[in-house]
mmCIF file of C-alpha atoms in Angstrom:
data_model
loop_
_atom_site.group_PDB
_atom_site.id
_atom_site.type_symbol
_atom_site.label_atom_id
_atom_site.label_comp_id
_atom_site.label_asym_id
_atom_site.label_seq_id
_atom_site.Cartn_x
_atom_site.Cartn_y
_atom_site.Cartn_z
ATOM 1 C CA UNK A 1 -172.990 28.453 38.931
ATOM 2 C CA UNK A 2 -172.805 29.843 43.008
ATOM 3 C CA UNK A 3 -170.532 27.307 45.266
ATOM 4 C CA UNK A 4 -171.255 27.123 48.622
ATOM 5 C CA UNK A 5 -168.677 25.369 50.586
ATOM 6 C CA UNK A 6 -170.089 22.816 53.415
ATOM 7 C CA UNK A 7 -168.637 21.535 56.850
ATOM 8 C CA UNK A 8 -170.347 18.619 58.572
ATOM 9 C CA UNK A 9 -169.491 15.504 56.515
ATOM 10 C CA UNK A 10 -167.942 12.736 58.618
ATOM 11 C CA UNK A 11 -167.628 9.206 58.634
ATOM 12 C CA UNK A 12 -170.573 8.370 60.274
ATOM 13 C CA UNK A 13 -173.652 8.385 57.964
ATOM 14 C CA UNK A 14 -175.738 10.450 61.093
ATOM 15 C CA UNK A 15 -178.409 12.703 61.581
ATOM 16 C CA UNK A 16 -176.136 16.073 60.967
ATOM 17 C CA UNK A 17 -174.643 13.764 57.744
ATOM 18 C CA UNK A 18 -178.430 12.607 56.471
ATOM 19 C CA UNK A 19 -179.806 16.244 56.910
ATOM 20 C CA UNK A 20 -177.240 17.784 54.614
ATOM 21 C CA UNK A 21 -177.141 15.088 51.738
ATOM 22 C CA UNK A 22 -181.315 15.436 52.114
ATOM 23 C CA UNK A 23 -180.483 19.039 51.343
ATOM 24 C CA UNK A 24 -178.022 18.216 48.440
ATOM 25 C CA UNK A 25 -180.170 15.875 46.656
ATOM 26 C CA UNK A 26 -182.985 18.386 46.698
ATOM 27 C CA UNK A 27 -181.404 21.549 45.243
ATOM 28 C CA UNK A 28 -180.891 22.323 41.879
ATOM 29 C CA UNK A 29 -177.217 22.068 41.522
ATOM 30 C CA UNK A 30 -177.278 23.352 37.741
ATOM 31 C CA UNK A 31 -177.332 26.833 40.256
ATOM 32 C CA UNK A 32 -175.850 25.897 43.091
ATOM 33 C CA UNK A 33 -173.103 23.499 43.653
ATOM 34 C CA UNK A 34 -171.784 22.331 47.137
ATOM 35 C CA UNK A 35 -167.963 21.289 48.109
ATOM 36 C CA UNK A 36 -167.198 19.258 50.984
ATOM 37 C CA UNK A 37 -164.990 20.517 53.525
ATOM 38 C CA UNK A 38 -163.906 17.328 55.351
ATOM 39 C CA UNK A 39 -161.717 16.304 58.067
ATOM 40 C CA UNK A 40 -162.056 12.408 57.733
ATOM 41 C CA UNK A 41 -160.652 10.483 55.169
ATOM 42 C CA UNK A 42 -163.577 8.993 54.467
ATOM 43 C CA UNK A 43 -166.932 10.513 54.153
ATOM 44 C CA UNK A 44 -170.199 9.629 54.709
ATOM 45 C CA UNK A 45 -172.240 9.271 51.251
ATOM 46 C CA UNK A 46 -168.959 9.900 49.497
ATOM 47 C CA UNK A 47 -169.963 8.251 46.418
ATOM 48 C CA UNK A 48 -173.048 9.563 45.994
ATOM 49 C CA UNK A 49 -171.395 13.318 46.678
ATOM 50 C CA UNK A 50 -169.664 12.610 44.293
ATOM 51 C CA UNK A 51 -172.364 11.382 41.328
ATOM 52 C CA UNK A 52 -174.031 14.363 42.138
ATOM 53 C CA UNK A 53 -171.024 16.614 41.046
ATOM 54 C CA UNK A 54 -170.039 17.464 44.654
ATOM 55 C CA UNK A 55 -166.435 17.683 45.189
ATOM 56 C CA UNK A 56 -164.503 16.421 48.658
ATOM 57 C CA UNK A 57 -161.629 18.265 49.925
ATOM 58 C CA UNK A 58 -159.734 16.537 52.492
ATOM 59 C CA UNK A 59 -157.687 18.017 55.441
ATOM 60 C CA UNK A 60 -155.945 17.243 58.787
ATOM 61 C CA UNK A 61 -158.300 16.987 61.185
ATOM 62 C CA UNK A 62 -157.121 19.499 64.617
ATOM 63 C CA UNK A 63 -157.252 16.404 67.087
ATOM 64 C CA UNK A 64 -154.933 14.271 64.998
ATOM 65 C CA UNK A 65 -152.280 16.595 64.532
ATOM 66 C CA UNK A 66 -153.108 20.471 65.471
ATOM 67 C CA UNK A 67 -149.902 21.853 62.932
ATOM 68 C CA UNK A 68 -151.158 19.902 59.738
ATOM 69 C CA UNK A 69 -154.637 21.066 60.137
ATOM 70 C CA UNK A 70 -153.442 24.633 60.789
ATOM 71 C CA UNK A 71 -151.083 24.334 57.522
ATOM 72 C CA UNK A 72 -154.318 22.499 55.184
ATOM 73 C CA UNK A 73 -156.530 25.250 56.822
ATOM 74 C CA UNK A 74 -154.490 27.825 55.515
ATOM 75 C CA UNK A 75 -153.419 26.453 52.368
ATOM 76 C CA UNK A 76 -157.070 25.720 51.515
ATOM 77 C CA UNK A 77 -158.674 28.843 52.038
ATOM 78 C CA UNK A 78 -155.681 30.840 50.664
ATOM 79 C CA UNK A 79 -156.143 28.975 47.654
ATOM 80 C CA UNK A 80 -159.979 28.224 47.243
ATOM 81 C CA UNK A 81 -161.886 30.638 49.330
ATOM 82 C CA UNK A 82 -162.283 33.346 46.450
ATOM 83 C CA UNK A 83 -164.521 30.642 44.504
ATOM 84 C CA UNK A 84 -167.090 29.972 47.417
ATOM 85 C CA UNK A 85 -170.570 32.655 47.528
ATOM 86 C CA UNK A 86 -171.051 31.127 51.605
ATOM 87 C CA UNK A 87 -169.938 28.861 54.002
ATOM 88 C CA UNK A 88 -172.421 26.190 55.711
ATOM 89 C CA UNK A 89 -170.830 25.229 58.743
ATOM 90 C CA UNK A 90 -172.896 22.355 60.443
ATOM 91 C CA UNK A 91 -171.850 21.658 63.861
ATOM 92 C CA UNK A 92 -173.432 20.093 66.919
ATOM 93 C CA UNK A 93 -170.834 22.483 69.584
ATOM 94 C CA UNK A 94 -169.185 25.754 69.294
ATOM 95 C CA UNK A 95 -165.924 24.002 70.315
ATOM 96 C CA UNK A 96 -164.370 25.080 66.912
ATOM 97 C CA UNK A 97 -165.463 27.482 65.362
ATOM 98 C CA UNK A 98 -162.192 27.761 62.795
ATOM 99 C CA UNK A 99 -163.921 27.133 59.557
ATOM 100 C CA UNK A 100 -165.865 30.289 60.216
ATOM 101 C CA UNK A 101 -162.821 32.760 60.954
ATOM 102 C CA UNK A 102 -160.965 31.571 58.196
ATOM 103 C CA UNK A 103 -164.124 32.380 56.340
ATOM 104 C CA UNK A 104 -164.101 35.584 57.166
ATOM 105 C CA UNK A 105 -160.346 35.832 57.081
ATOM 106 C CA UNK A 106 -160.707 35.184 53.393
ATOM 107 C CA UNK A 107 -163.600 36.583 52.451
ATOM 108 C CA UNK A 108 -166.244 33.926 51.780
ATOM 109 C CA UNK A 109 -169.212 36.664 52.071
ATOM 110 C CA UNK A 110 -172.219 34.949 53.778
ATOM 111 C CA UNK A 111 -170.741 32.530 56.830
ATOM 112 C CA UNK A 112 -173.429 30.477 58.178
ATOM 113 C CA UNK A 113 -173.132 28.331 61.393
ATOM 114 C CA UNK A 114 -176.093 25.833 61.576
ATOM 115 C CA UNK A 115 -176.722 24.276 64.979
ATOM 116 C CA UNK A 116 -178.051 20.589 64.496
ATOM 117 C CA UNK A 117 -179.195 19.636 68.384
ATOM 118 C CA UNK A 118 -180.435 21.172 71.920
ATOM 119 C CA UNK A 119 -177.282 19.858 73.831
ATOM 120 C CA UNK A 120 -174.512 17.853 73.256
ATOM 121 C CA UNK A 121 -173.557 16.595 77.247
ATOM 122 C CA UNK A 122 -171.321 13.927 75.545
ATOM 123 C CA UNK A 123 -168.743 16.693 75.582
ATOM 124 C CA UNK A 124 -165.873 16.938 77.500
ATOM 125 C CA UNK A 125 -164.862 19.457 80.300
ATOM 126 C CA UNK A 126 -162.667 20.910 77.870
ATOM 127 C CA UNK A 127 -164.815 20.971 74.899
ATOM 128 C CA UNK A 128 -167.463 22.342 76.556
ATOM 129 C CA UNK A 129 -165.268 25.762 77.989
ATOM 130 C CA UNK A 130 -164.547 25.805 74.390
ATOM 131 C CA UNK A 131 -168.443 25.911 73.427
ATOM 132 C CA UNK A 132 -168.949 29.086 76.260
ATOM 133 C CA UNK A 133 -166.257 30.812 75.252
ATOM 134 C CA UNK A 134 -167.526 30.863 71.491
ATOM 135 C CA UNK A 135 -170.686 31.492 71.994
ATOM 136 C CA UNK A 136 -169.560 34.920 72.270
ATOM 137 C CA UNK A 137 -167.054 35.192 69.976
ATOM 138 C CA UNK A 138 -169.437 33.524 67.317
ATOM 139 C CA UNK A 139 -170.727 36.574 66.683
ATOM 140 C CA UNK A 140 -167.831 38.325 65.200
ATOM 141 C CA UNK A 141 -167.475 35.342 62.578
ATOM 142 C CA UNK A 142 -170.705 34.204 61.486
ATOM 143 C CA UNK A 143 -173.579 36.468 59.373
ATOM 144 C CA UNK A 144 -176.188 34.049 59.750
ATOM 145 C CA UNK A 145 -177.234 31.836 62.376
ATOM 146 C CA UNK A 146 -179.200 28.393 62.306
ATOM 147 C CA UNK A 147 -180.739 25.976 64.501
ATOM 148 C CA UNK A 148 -182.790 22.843 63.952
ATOM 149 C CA UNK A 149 -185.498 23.771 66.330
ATOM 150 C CA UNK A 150 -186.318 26.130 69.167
ATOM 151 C CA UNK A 151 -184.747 24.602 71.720
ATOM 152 C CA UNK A 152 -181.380 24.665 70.624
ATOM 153 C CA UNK A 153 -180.653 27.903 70.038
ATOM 154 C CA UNK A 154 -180.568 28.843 73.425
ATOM 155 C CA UNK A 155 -178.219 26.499 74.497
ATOM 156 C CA UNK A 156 -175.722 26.789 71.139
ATOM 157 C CA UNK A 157 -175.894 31.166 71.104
ATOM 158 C CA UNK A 158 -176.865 32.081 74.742
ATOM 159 C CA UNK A 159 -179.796 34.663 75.865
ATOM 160 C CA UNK A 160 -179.585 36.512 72.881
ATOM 161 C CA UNK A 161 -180.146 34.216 70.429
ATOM 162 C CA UNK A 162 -183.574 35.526 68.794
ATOM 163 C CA UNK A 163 -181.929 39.015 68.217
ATOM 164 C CA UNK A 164 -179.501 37.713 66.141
ATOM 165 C CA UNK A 165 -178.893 39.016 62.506
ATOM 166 C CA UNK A 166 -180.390 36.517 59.919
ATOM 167 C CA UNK A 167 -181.878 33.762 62.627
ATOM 168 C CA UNK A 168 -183.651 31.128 61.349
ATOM 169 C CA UNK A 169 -185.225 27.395 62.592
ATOM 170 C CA UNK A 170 -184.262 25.431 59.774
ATOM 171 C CA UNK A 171 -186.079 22.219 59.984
ATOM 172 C CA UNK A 172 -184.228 18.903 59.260
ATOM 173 C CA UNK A 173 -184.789 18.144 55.604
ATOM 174 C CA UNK A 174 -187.062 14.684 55.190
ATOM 175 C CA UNK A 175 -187.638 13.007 51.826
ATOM 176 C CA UNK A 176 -191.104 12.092 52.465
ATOM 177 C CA UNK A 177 -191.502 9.706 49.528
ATOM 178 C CA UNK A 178 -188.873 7.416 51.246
ATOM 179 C CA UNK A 179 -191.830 7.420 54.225
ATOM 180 C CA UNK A 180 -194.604 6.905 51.641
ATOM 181 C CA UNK A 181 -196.614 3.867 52.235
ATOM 182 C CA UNK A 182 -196.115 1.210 50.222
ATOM 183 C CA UNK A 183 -198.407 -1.856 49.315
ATOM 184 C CA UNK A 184 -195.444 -4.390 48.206
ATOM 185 C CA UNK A 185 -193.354 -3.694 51.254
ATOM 186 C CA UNK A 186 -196.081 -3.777 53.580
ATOM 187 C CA UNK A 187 -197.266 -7.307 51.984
ATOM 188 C CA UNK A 188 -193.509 -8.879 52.162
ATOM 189 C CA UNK A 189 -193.416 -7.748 55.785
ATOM 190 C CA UNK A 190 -196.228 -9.865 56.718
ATOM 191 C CA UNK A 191 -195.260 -12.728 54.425
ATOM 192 C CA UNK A 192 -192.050 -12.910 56.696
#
């Protein structure tokens, strides 16, 4: 069975959050398996990660307390990169972009960075130089690049972005049966 290790699980059960688990539930994990790369102690959809044989690994996240999360970074890859067939690093800003050099650093073959909105202006001053100065370093670090639509790959890679090696739109994953129409919850609607 492949492993492919994932980045993007927080607390908040979100859009970037909902997207991956859509993915998760969907695959055939007697193939493919996914790990959680987290840096909150608790996790969105944790126990359903979980029942579907995912496995959470926890570490320091950089804001907290920047020499732990160096130190788990390290430790972690050093001892569970070789295990991993990719990386799927789902961000929102190119503010850190550490998962993906220690990737490389360790030799987790296929590194992909998956860009999951158009802009994020929430950002601060700081985080945002961070986000222009990677978008040209991203390059070096990542072998393929995603975006959730058109519009955002401009804004996450810069001009370039639909020469890039292994580009792809990939659409947010919907369960569609969730949508479905349905004759008893449309009926108790209009009973209440």
């Amino acid at each position: 069975m492949k492993k492919v290790l994932v980045f993007g699980m927080t607390d908040n059960p979100g859009g970037m959050e909902s997207v991956i688990m859509n993915y998760y539930r969907h695959i055939d994990r007697s193939v493919l398996q996914f790990e959680f790369l987290c840096n909150t102690e608790k996790v969105a959809y944790e126990d359903e990660i979980r029942e579907l044989g995912g496995v959470i690994h926890n570490i320091c996240a950089r804001s907290k307390n920047l020499k732990q999360y160096k130190h788990d970074m390290k430790d972690f890859f050093e001892n569970n990169a070789d295990k991993y067939c990719a990386l799927w690093f789902n961000t929102c800003s190119l503010s850190n972009i550490d998962y993906l050099l220690y990737a490389k650093k360790y030799h987790i073959p296929k590194r992909i960075i998956h860009c999951h909105n158009a802009a994020n202006g929430g950002d601060s001053f700081l985080r945002n130089i961070l986000h222009k100065y990677h978008q040209r370093k991203v390059f070096k670090y990542a072998t393929d690049f995603w975006t959730c639509n058109q519009d955002s790959d401009l804004w996450f890679f810069g001009k370039a972005s639909k020469e890039l090696p292994n580009y792809r739109v990939i659409y947010n994953a919907i369960d569609l049966d969730h949508f479905a129409p349905n004759d008893e919850v449309r009926k108790d609607y209009r009973r209440n």
